[in-house]
């Protein structure tokens, strides 16, 4: 797994001056400040930790070159008297001479700045500082012990008997290159599948089982359960796109996407919601894709739920936060429901599944469909970057890829892009496709966060199953099928620190000390009027634009108010949102008697609406729609069978072909669409024709 390694190379590549690094140090200390010497927790600050090295490495490796140039200019200006005053309005002095209070004021101002580069600095500094501090076990555990986090599995010990755990085998391309005495390895296949997640795993298994010779190419690396560290910082770097640090160019959304063997199914939270019938009807009628209402698609849904161990009759255990959703919603008359899990009916209570399931119980593609594929002859190649799909006369001829220092050329007649909504558009573009919709129509399920504090109740958000309930009270605003759902996220200390709003270093430590007594909820909006796109720049970096629409902003706001009501109904005494500039709600004993309707609470709800989400960072763990299925080339990228309009034999089978956002956690929808596309490939490309 990736670790915080020597950063000399990263520093050299970024080439920050001493004054620029000093500015970063000062801003990091604003995020994690010393609040006295009474305890080690109070005394520790960012400069006591390896924050600078991690921040420089992440900036160098994860931020596009064009943005880095602007960031360096901003850092240089902040190191001067005039520049610091121009950017902060505080006083004529370099940021490094600011007092702690002035630094905190500057960071708050950056977070709300109209300049996206200042917002990016503020977000990167805060997030990396807190992830380094709380997302890994440090010597002496000075930061974990006080917040009540042990960092250990609590459901049961780590798996010891690995005899029943299937492990994939991979082609050794370096060895093949030596055998072939060439720097280029040449292979043949019937079908090449690019990506091993919810889309690629299903397609590989379906086609291999049908007799096709399948090769699966995965840019990530397989990690067996015994090698999982449960370390947030390392796991984000190892298993997520762009090492877990992927923001839109304007700094308005932070995107998490799986990038490992098994894709998102390796790191997701087991939520297994079928595509809503209202969404299927919308795709059928408004997008002229009747297959989504067909029995064939229903059969695909049933098939993937069965293989993924989704048992609707299975009893689902809930941790405290999920029980709060159920109980609070019931008291308020809000609709709430349990979420089926892909755990074969086992009472799975792992709070670490967002970092990979340590028990190999979560039924991702890495233990189900990819196993089926390999047992029927499919071959796997990991750490493989696909340069392009080759084609002649609008017909696929193969793929060209790179594995380490070796070129890989595979001849085939069918290629399936299942590398996700962020990477499929780039692969299509690199392969010469020019459909105007490629990379457009990106849907992200933007989320906001709300936190409730229960001082006299142990919430322990790291214990128990992660996401087992939802409340849909604002999910269908105006009968449109669009709105937001209220859910529980994975909340280990690193992520908890990142999603908390920033006021000051001292306030951040106060919130961290509330960790074991806090319930965090996400408000997940089904994109309606938000706009987003994804592309790959000339340096090979993924880039995104995102603009939150007014309807979706209102969905997030009303969802936060509903979430606050649920937690107040369950006894929360303090409510805080991810909005910048909003003071938390804190209720006295007397006000708790009328927590939902007292004047302080009603004014808090009013302020949530007034502050809104304008220029405030939201998050995303779902990406959809960037190569959407359509009834014509004028409306989308692929046809109703999942085949691109431009190249025969080139298919897409992942969430990028969704016509719209799914509105629910998209794993089952992605699996189902991939299963459906696989049946179309079998129909369109008989073995005898390959």
XYZ file of C-alpha atoms in Angstrom:
690
model
C 0.000 0.000 0.000
C 1.007 3.640 -0.451
C 2.701 5.264 2.522
C 3.923 8.756 3.271
C 7.276 8.347 1.594
C 10.258 10.628 1.197
C 8.962 13.772 -0.494
C 12.213 15.138 -1.947
C 11.088 14.250 -5.475
C 7.681 15.829 -4.936
C 9.255 18.983 -3.496
C 11.608 19.171 -6.458
C 8.748 18.765 -8.920
C 6.632 21.394 -7.200
C 9.702 23.606 -6.585
C 8.222 25.627 -3.735
C 10.475 28.301 -2.291
C 11.259 28.626 1.399
C 8.834 31.543 1.701
C 6.051 29.602 -0.022
C 6.592 26.631 2.299
C 6.539 28.961 5.288
C 3.121 30.246 4.195
C 1.840 26.668 3.971
C 3.191 25.939 7.459
C 1.418 28.956 8.895
C -1.898 28.051 7.281
C -1.609 24.447 8.459
C -1.115 25.658 12.035
C -4.330 27.627 11.698
C -6.180 24.389 10.980
C -4.601 22.421 13.831
C -3.540 24.864 16.513
C -2.085 24.528 19.972
C -4.693 25.457 22.557
C -2.446 25.312 25.606
C -0.226 22.873 27.429
C -2.763 21.214 29.732
C -2.739 17.952 27.722
C -0.787 16.557 24.761
C -4.020 16.829 22.724
C -4.288 20.539 23.488
C -0.617 21.244 22.870
C -0.135 19.518 19.520
C -0.210 21.593 16.337
C 0.284 20.924 12.660
C 3.989 21.721 12.638
C 4.512 18.903 15.168
C 3.325 16.404 12.558
C 4.482 15.407 9.042
C 1.859 17.697 7.535
C 4.062 19.722 5.221
C 5.543 16.653 3.518
C 2.108 15.150 2.942
C 0.660 18.425 1.682
C 3.523 19.065 -0.738
C 3.344 15.507 -2.024
C -0.409 15.699 -2.563
C -0.210 19.089 -4.252
C 2.581 17.866 -6.537
C 0.915 14.596 -7.460
C -2.776 15.469 -7.504
C -3.246 19.079 -8.602
C -3.204 19.930 -12.348
C -0.127 21.844 -13.489
C -2.109 24.927 -14.514
C -3.712 25.138 -11.079
C -0.350 24.586 -9.385
C 1.114 27.595 -11.173
C -1.690 29.788 -9.886
C -1.359 28.322 -6.399
C 2.363 29.129 -6.347
C 1.627 32.709 -7.340
C -0.939 32.985 -4.546
C 1.522 31.549 -2.001
C 4.208 33.992 -3.139
C 1.864 36.929 -2.734
C 0.789 35.764 0.723
C 4.460 35.838 1.711
C 4.561 39.608 1.043
C 3.069 42.512 2.970
C 1.064 43.916 0.076
C -0.037 40.568 -1.289
C -1.214 39.279 2.084
C -3.212 42.455 2.661
C -4.734 42.272 -0.826
C -5.862 38.690 -0.316
C -6.937 38.927 3.331
C -7.667 42.585 4.087
C -6.228 42.025 7.578
C -3.001 44.056 7.745
C 0.174 44.945 5.873
C 2.266 41.974 6.879
C 3.160 38.627 5.344
C 0.904 35.784 6.450
C 3.826 34.272 8.326
C 3.737 37.259 10.693
C 0.009 36.921 11.412
C -1.186 36.038 14.891
C -3.134 32.824 15.392
C -6.427 34.736 15.355
C -5.428 36.538 12.173
C -4.429 33.288 10.488
C -7.785 31.751 11.365
C -9.584 34.791 10.030
C -7.574 34.520 6.812
C -8.422 30.820 6.363
C -12.123 31.543 6.918
C -11.929 34.284 4.320
C -10.193 32.035 1.807
C -12.946 29.436 2.195
C -15.524 32.016 1.075
C -13.343 33.807 -1.476
C -14.626 34.388 -5.025
C -11.150 33.263 -6.161
C -11.192 29.514 -6.659
C -7.424 29.244 -6.076
C -7.767 30.683 -2.581
C -10.651 28.317 -1.867
C -8.477 25.449 -3.114
C -5.628 26.485 -0.802
C -7.965 26.702 2.188
C -9.558 23.338 1.493
C -6.318 21.504 0.703
C -4.548 22.889 3.767
C -7.392 22.084 6.157
C -8.145 18.620 4.771
C -4.571 17.374 4.522
C -3.636 18.785 7.916
C -6.535 17.059 9.622
C -6.166 13.812 7.648
C -2.511 13.570 8.650
C -3.445 14.312 12.254
C -6.512 12.110 12.652
C -6.392 9.712 9.697
C -3.469 7.620 10.877
C -2.056 6.237 14.096
C 0.635 8.525 15.430
C 3.240 7.808 18.090
C 1.670 7.856 21.515
C -1.859 8.097 20.092
C -2.117 11.623 21.526
C -4.943 12.497 19.117
C -6.946 9.257 19.042
C -7.182 8.421 22.733
C -8.835 11.703 23.788
C -11.571 11.376 21.139
C -12.328 7.755 22.053
C -11.137 6.132 18.828
C -9.133 2.923 19.095
C -8.430 2.399 15.413
C -9.072 -1.322 15.716
C -11.723 -3.671 14.376
C -14.461 -4.059 16.987
C -16.906 -6.467 15.341
C -14.503 -9.391 15.558
C -10.801 -10.090 15.018
C -9.312 -9.793 11.561
C -9.773 -12.831 9.370
C -7.107 -15.452 10.080
C -8.160 -18.453 8.015
C -7.733 -17.261 4.441
C -8.234 -20.673 2.865
C -11.808 -19.851 1.870
C -11.007 -16.396 0.492
C -10.635 -16.358 -3.288
C -7.670 -14.446 -4.611
C -7.182 -13.512 -8.252
C -4.120 -14.263 -10.334
C -2.603 -11.766 -12.754
C -0.573 -11.964 -15.920
C 3.016 -10.865 -15.336
C 3.596 -8.517 -18.245
C 7.264 -7.900 -17.408
C 7.874 -11.644 -17.498
C 5.999 -11.954 -20.806
C 8.113 -9.144 -22.247
C 11.247 -11.035 -21.279
C 9.843 -14.261 -22.734
C 8.912 -12.512 -25.973
C 12.246 -10.652 -25.940
C 10.468 -7.435 -26.708
C 9.526 -4.162 -25.022
C 6.038 -4.667 -26.438
C 3.850 -7.562 -25.343
C 1.221 -8.720 -27.827
C -1.895 -10.660 -26.826
C -5.201 -11.623 -28.408
C -8.697 -11.834 -26.998
C -12.322 -11.831 -28.016
C -13.192 -9.063 -25.557
C -11.107 -6.593 -23.557
C -12.801 -5.103 -20.517
C -11.272 -1.899 -19.166
C -11.987 -1.652 -15.448
C -12.912 -4.196 -12.784
C -15.608 -2.432 -10.767
C -19.381 -2.737 -10.759
C -19.508 -2.556 -14.550
C -16.392 -4.395 -15.658
C -16.697 -7.270 -13.210
C -20.195 -8.152 -14.374
C -19.393 -7.909 -18.082
C -16.231 -9.986 -17.700
C -18.084 -12.757 -15.882
C -21.077 -12.815 -18.202
C -18.952 -12.982 -21.340
C -16.337 -15.396 -20.001
C -19.080 -17.727 -18.803
C -20.607 -17.575 -22.300
C -17.313 -18.763 -23.792
C -15.654 -15.519 -24.858
C -11.918 -15.107 -24.302
C -11.822 -12.119 -21.949
C -8.947 -9.978 -20.690
C -9.633 -7.465 -17.916
C -7.351 -4.442 -17.616
C -7.241 -2.611 -14.274
C -5.141 0.471 -13.487
C -5.284 -0.209 -9.740
C -3.715 -2.988 -7.715
C -5.386 -5.847 -5.876
C -5.095 -5.758 -2.093
C -5.887 -8.981 -0.182
C -7.784 -8.611 3.101
C -4.793 -9.518 5.272
C -2.863 -6.523 3.894
C -5.523 -3.929 4.717
C -4.220 -1.465 7.304
C -7.490 0.349 8.192
C -5.441 3.529 7.974
C -7.534 6.271 6.397
C -4.727 8.307 4.869
C -2.943 5.315 3.343
C -6.204 3.773 2.128
C -7.362 6.970 0.435
C -4.080 7.092 -1.454
C -4.127 3.412 -2.369
C -7.760 2.795 -3.285
C -9.240 6.080 -4.512
C -8.991 8.168 -7.658
C -6.271 10.828 -7.547
C -5.192 9.497 -4.133
C -8.490 10.627 -2.633
C -7.867 14.292 -3.431
C -9.942 15.186 -6.484
C -11.643 18.560 -6.544
C -13.376 20.454 -9.297
C -11.356 23.282 -10.803
C -13.405 25.868 -8.940
C -12.953 24.041 -5.634
C -16.696 23.578 -5.185
C -16.897 19.782 -4.935
C -14.629 17.058 -3.537
C -15.027 13.740 -5.350
C -14.311 10.266 -3.971
C -14.158 7.423 -6.497
C -12.792 3.910 -6.121
C -9.666 3.171 -8.154
C -8.530 -0.337 -7.306
C -9.226 -3.963 -8.218
C -12.980 -4.217 -7.680
C -13.457 -0.492 -8.210
C -16.032 1.213 -6.054
C -17.420 -2.132 -4.888
C -14.168 -2.689 -2.969
C -14.567 0.474 -0.881
C -18.284 1.260 -0.813
C -20.560 0.927 2.186
C -22.650 -2.110 1.103
C -25.796 -0.115 0.267
C -27.727 -2.195 -2.282
C -30.703 -0.161 -3.474
C -32.487 -1.170 -6.651
C -33.072 1.548 -9.264
C -36.385 3.239 -8.350
C -39.269 2.481 -10.680
C -39.871 6.216 -11.084
C -36.342 6.597 -12.441
C -36.740 3.627 -14.791
C -39.953 5.146 -16.165
C -38.208 8.477 -16.652
C -35.371 6.871 -18.590
C -37.888 4.947 -20.684
C -40.297 7.746 -21.503
C -38.280 10.973 -21.378
C -35.137 9.504 -22.926
C -36.856 7.084 -25.301
C -35.126 4.024 -23.845
C -37.955 1.533 -23.298
C -35.554 -1.254 -22.299
C -35.361 0.213 -18.797
C -39.006 -0.696 -18.214
C -38.603 -4.114 -19.811
C -38.706 -7.511 -18.160
C -35.186 -8.088 -19.457
C -33.845 -5.222 -17.365
C -35.825 -6.412 -14.346
C -34.236 -9.826 -14.846
C -30.798 -8.180 -14.871
C -31.580 -6.461 -11.570
C -32.650 -9.754 -10.024
C -29.576 -11.556 -11.344
C -27.026 -9.099 -9.943
C -28.786 -8.859 -6.576
C -28.666 -12.628 -6.320
C -24.963 -12.865 -7.194
C -24.087 -9.975 -4.894
C -25.742 -11.622 -1.916
C -28.485 -9.019 -1.522
C -31.130 -10.808 0.521
C -34.187 -8.571 1.091
C -35.501 -10.831 3.841
C -32.256 -10.749 5.835
C -32.277 -9.007 9.194
C -30.153 -5.857 9.063
C -28.354 -4.724 12.224
C -28.043 -0.976 12.743
C -25.432 1.088 14.483
C -26.477 4.041 16.646
C -26.517 6.702 13.885
C -28.681 4.559 11.603
C -31.031 3.805 14.482
C -31.306 7.557 15.066
C -32.604 7.967 11.497
C -35.207 5.258 12.006
C -36.335 6.395 15.444
C -36.300 10.115 14.736
C -38.128 9.711 11.435
C -40.804 7.613 13.109
C -41.387 10.273 15.765
C -41.722 12.959 13.104
C -43.775 10.917 10.649
C -40.994 11.046 8.038
C -40.669 8.123 5.582
C -37.632 5.997 6.387
C -36.495 2.561 5.313
C -33.790 -0.026 5.749
C -31.180 -0.422 3.025
C -30.437 -3.983 1.836
C -26.793 -5.026 2.108
C -24.605 -7.127 -0.224
C -23.335 -9.363 2.573
C -25.129 -12.682 1.849
C -27.388 -12.136 4.857
C -24.497 -12.158 7.311
C -24.856 -9.793 10.300
C -22.031 -7.652 8.968
C -21.085 -4.898 11.441
C -17.831 -3.616 9.992
C -17.266 0.126 10.301
C -14.101 0.021 8.175
C -15.542 -1.172 4.832
C -14.881 2.194 3.224
C -11.212 1.178 3.384
C -11.843 -2.346 2.080
C -13.676 -5.128 3.913
C -11.274 -6.791 6.375
C -13.468 -9.913 6.602
C -13.990 -10.507 2.852
C -17.736 -10.590 3.599
C -18.842 -7.644 1.484
C -19.712 -9.091 -1.900
C -17.938 -6.731 -4.266
C -16.925 -7.745 -7.757
C -13.475 -8.620 -6.377
C -14.975 -11.688 -4.634
C -17.951 -12.475 -6.910
C -18.083 -11.649 -10.596
C -14.331 -11.424 -11.109
C -14.003 -14.836 -9.497
C -16.654 -16.165 -11.904
C -14.773 -14.605 -14.806
C -11.408 -16.082 -13.896
C -12.870 -19.493 -13.208
C -14.154 -19.406 -16.791
C -10.825 -18.455 -18.307
C -10.671 -14.669 -18.059
C -7.215 -13.175 -17.595
C -6.420 -10.131 -15.457
C -3.733 -7.474 -15.819
C -3.328 -4.955 -13.005
C -1.532 -1.605 -12.801
C -2.333 -1.202 -16.481
C -3.045 2.172 -18.088
C -5.035 1.923 -21.319
C -3.717 4.484 -23.772
C -6.409 4.026 -26.384
C -8.817 1.735 -28.165
C -7.710 1.172 -31.748
C -10.173 0.959 -34.624
C -10.316 1.008 -38.403
C -13.272 1.898 -40.574
C -15.352 2.495 -37.429
C -14.634 -1.023 -36.164
C -12.640 -1.998 -33.064
C -9.280 -3.664 -33.694
C -7.822 -3.734 -30.171
C -6.280 -1.711 -27.392
C -2.888 -0.194 -26.664
C -1.832 0.062 -23.031
C 1.143 0.557 -20.737
C 2.175 -1.635 -17.801
C 5.185 -0.186 -16.029
C 7.794 0.293 -18.748
C 6.213 -2.243 -21.089
C 3.853 -1.512 -23.947
C 0.891 -3.851 -24.288
C -1.016 -4.414 -27.514
C -4.106 -6.618 -27.497
C -5.914 -7.538 -30.691
C -9.661 -7.982 -30.282
C -12.955 -7.183 -31.931
C -14.836 -5.952 -28.853
C -13.803 -3.535 -26.110
C -15.928 -2.597 -23.104
C -15.089 0.597 -21.259
C -16.026 0.099 -17.612
C -13.560 2.513 -16.054
C -16.199 4.732 -14.494
C -17.783 8.080 -15.188
C -14.544 9.966 -14.592
C -12.288 7.834 -16.803
C -14.535 6.425 -19.542
C -14.895 9.830 -21.277
C -11.118 10.276 -21.304
C -10.581 6.810 -22.795
C -13.146 7.518 -25.507
C -11.536 10.861 -26.303
C -8.009 9.396 -26.365
C -9.370 6.788 -28.772
C -10.468 9.465 -31.235
C -14.214 9.591 -30.561
C -15.733 13.034 -31.016
C -19.352 12.808 -29.863
C -20.194 16.192 -28.335
C -21.725 14.577 -25.238
C -18.547 12.779 -24.131
C -17.671 14.031 -20.651
C -20.759 16.227 -20.475
C -23.908 15.591 -18.403
C -21.791 14.390 -15.467
C -24.018 13.710 -12.470
C -22.438 13.624 -9.009
C -25.128 13.245 -6.329
C -23.774 16.306 -4.462
C -23.897 15.902 -0.695
C -23.839 18.241 2.278
C -23.230 17.224 5.879
C -24.966 17.807 9.178
C -23.795 16.752 12.613
C -25.674 16.296 15.867
C -24.010 16.096 19.279
C -25.441 13.901 22.045
C -23.295 14.745 25.118
C -24.790 12.050 27.327
C -24.951 9.293 24.714
C -22.234 7.142 23.185
C -22.731 7.273 19.408
C -19.403 5.658 18.442
C -19.769 6.315 14.692
C -16.924 3.940 13.815
C -18.742 0.928 15.295
C -21.245 -1.222 13.409
C -22.546 -1.345 9.826
C -22.067 1.926 7.972
C -25.118 2.654 5.814
C -28.277 0.686 6.595
C -31.092 3.281 6.626
C -32.323 6.319 4.767
C -34.997 8.981 5.140
C -36.715 10.164 1.960
C -38.820 13.025 3.337
C -37.373 15.489 0.774
C -36.559 12.961 -1.978
C -39.500 13.768 -4.225
C -39.917 17.521 -4.129
C -42.940 18.757 -6.030
C -43.570 15.220 -7.284
C -40.615 15.603 -9.658
C -38.634 12.556 -8.583
C -35.844 14.938 -7.639
C -34.779 16.011 -4.172
C -32.472 14.515 -1.554
C -32.155 11.504 0.723
C -30.755 11.538 4.238
C -28.204 8.810 4.975
C -25.361 7.874 7.326
C -21.797 7.960 5.927
C -18.618 6.209 6.952
C -17.252 8.471 9.682
C -13.778 7.525 10.807
C -11.853 10.372 12.471
C -10.022 11.589 9.364
C -13.171 12.012 7.292
C -15.042 13.356 10.333
C -12.440 16.103 10.717
C -12.587 16.999 7.032
C -16.382 17.336 6.752
C -16.673 19.519 9.855
C -16.989 23.222 9.153
C -14.016 25.363 10.105
C -14.204 28.282 12.525
C -10.883 28.136 14.345
C -8.186 25.731 15.410
C -9.576 25.596 18.925
C -13.113 24.967 17.705
C -11.902 22.133 15.472
C -10.315 20.433 18.476
C -13.543 20.940 20.419
C -15.460 19.183 17.639
C -12.936 16.361 17.529
C -13.416 15.784 21.256
C -17.129 15.323 20.478
C -16.374 12.503 18.014
C -17.733 9.617 20.102
C -20.887 11.594 20.908
C -21.578 12.806 17.358
C -23.943 11.564 14.655
C -23.049 12.733 11.142
C -25.551 12.549 8.296
C -25.173 13.187 4.585
C -27.808 14.884 2.473
C -27.568 13.269 -0.983
C -29.223 15.209 -3.795
C -30.347 13.749 -7.101
C -28.831 16.217 -9.590
C -31.520 18.231 -11.335
C -30.148 21.593 -12.426
C -26.494 21.264 -11.424
C -23.959 21.320 -14.249
C -20.767 19.267 -14.434
C -18.314 17.866 -16.952
C -15.081 15.879 -16.862
C -12.099 15.862 -19.188
C -8.410 14.998 -19.338
C -5.946 17.834 -19.812
C -2.761 17.830 -21.891
C -0.753 16.592 -18.889
C -3.021 13.556 -18.484
C -4.757 14.901 -15.352
C -8.472 14.447 -14.873
C -10.289 17.773 -14.539
C -13.873 18.620 -13.637
C -16.133 21.638 -13.619
C -19.099 21.735 -11.258
C -21.802 24.285 -10.598
C -24.506 23.595 -8.013
C -27.972 24.415 -9.345
C -30.589 26.339 -7.393
C -33.038 23.427 -7.191
C -30.300 21.095 -5.967
C -29.070 23.689 -3.475
C -32.577 23.890 -2.041
C -32.724 20.084 -1.860
C -29.523 20.045 0.195
C -30.716 22.865 2.449
C -34.126 21.318 3.119
C -32.450 17.962 3.669
C -30.169 19.474 6.301
C -33.161 20.956 8.097
C -34.938 17.601 8.007
C -31.781 15.880 9.286
C -31.531 18.427 12.099
C -35.137 17.727 13.069
C -34.462 13.979 13.174
C -31.503 14.429 15.498
C -33.279 16.974 17.695
C -36.187 14.564 18.032
C -33.658 11.995 19.281
C -32.128 14.350 21.844
C -29.247 16.144 20.125
C -28.195 19.278 22.028
C -25.966 20.753 19.344
C -26.392 20.829 15.560
C -23.703 21.876 13.108
C -23.726 21.870 9.300
C -20.977 21.842 6.678
C -21.948 25.392 5.686
C -19.289 28.060 6.098
C -20.229 30.988 8.269
C -23.111 29.365 10.140
C -22.847 29.207 13.910
C -23.940 25.849 15.373
C -27.195 25.463 17.241
C -26.593 24.894 20.956
C -29.600 24.310 23.205
C -29.860 24.834 26.944
C -31.709 22.491 29.299
C -34.771 24.711 29.114
C -34.663 24.898 25.324
C -34.361 21.113 25.093
C -37.917 20.908 26.443
C -39.092 22.368 23.144
C -36.105 21.538 20.953
C -37.909 21.412 17.606
C -39.970 24.578 17.887
C -38.149 26.920 20.263
C -37.187 30.303 18.821
C -33.469 29.482 18.739
C -34.092 26.355 16.637
C -36.476 28.116 14.265
C -33.945 30.910 13.775
C -31.254 28.269 13.094
C -33.408 26.747 10.356
C -33.894 30.235 8.927
C -30.132 30.792 8.904
C -29.516 27.454 7.138
C -31.758 28.705 4.320
C -30.166 32.164 4.265
C -26.574 30.904 4.172
C -27.390 28.250 1.576
C -24.664 26.366 -0.279
C -23.423 29.114 -2.582
C -19.684 28.688 -3.200
C -19.584 26.170 -0.361
C -17.814 22.902 -0.897
C -19.989 19.832 -1.250
C -18.925 16.227 -1.641
C -19.572 13.383 -4.073
C -19.069 9.630 -3.886
C -21.187 8.792 -6.950
C -20.363 9.691 -10.542
C -22.795 9.039 -13.405
C -23.928 10.088 -16.866
C -20.758 11.304 -18.623
C -21.209 8.944 -21.617
C -24.956 8.622 -21.463
C -27.132 6.144 -23.277
C -29.466 7.687 -25.819
C -31.894 7.050 -28.629
C -29.695 8.940 -31.111
C -26.159 10.256 -31.491
C -27.545 13.775 -31.118
C -28.630 13.013 -27.544
C -25.850 10.870 -26.127
C -22.712 8.782 -26.521
C -23.916 5.179 -26.689
C -26.927 3.478 -28.261
C -29.623 1.500 -26.389
C -27.342 -1.584 -26.411
C -24.470 0.327 -24.791
C -22.439 0.478 -28.018
C -20.873 3.793 -28.987
C -22.526 5.525 -31.895
C -19.141 6.090 -33.558
C -17.259 2.764 -33.309
C -18.774 -0.681 -33.793
C -17.610 -3.109 -31.098
C -16.791 -0.392 -28.559
C -19.200 -0.539 -25.625
C -19.647 1.291 -22.353
C -20.844 -0.624 -19.297
C -20.593 1.516 -16.190
C -22.483 4.356 -14.501
C -21.374 6.810 -17.181
C -24.143 5.566 -19.472
C -26.938 6.510 -17.030
C -29.265 8.976 -18.790
C -29.641 10.892 -15.504
C -28.574 10.528 -11.895
C -30.050 7.420 -10.297
C -31.122 9.246 -7.144
C -30.073 6.304 -4.968
C -26.684 4.763 -4.267
C -25.897 3.544 -7.802
C -24.094 0.237 -7.255
C -27.034 -2.052 -8.061
C -28.090 0.151 -10.980
C -24.558 0.001 -12.387
C -24.365 -3.769 -11.979
C -27.769 -4.135 -13.645
C -26.936 -1.896 -16.594
C -23.667 -3.786 -17.113
C -25.501 -7.117 -16.986
C -27.975 -5.824 -19.566
C -25.189 -4.564 -21.848
C -23.433 -7.943 -21.564
C -26.554 -9.655 -22.897
C -26.571 -7.212 -25.817
C -22.932 -8.020 -26.574
C -23.736 -11.729 -26.605
C -26.572 -11.035 -29.029
C -24.634 -8.664 -31.289
C -21.300 -10.487 -31.376
C -21.645 -14.210 -31.681
C -18.531 -16.204 -30.896
C -18.313 -17.380 -34.492
C -18.057 -13.763 -35.646
C -15.073 -12.885 -33.460
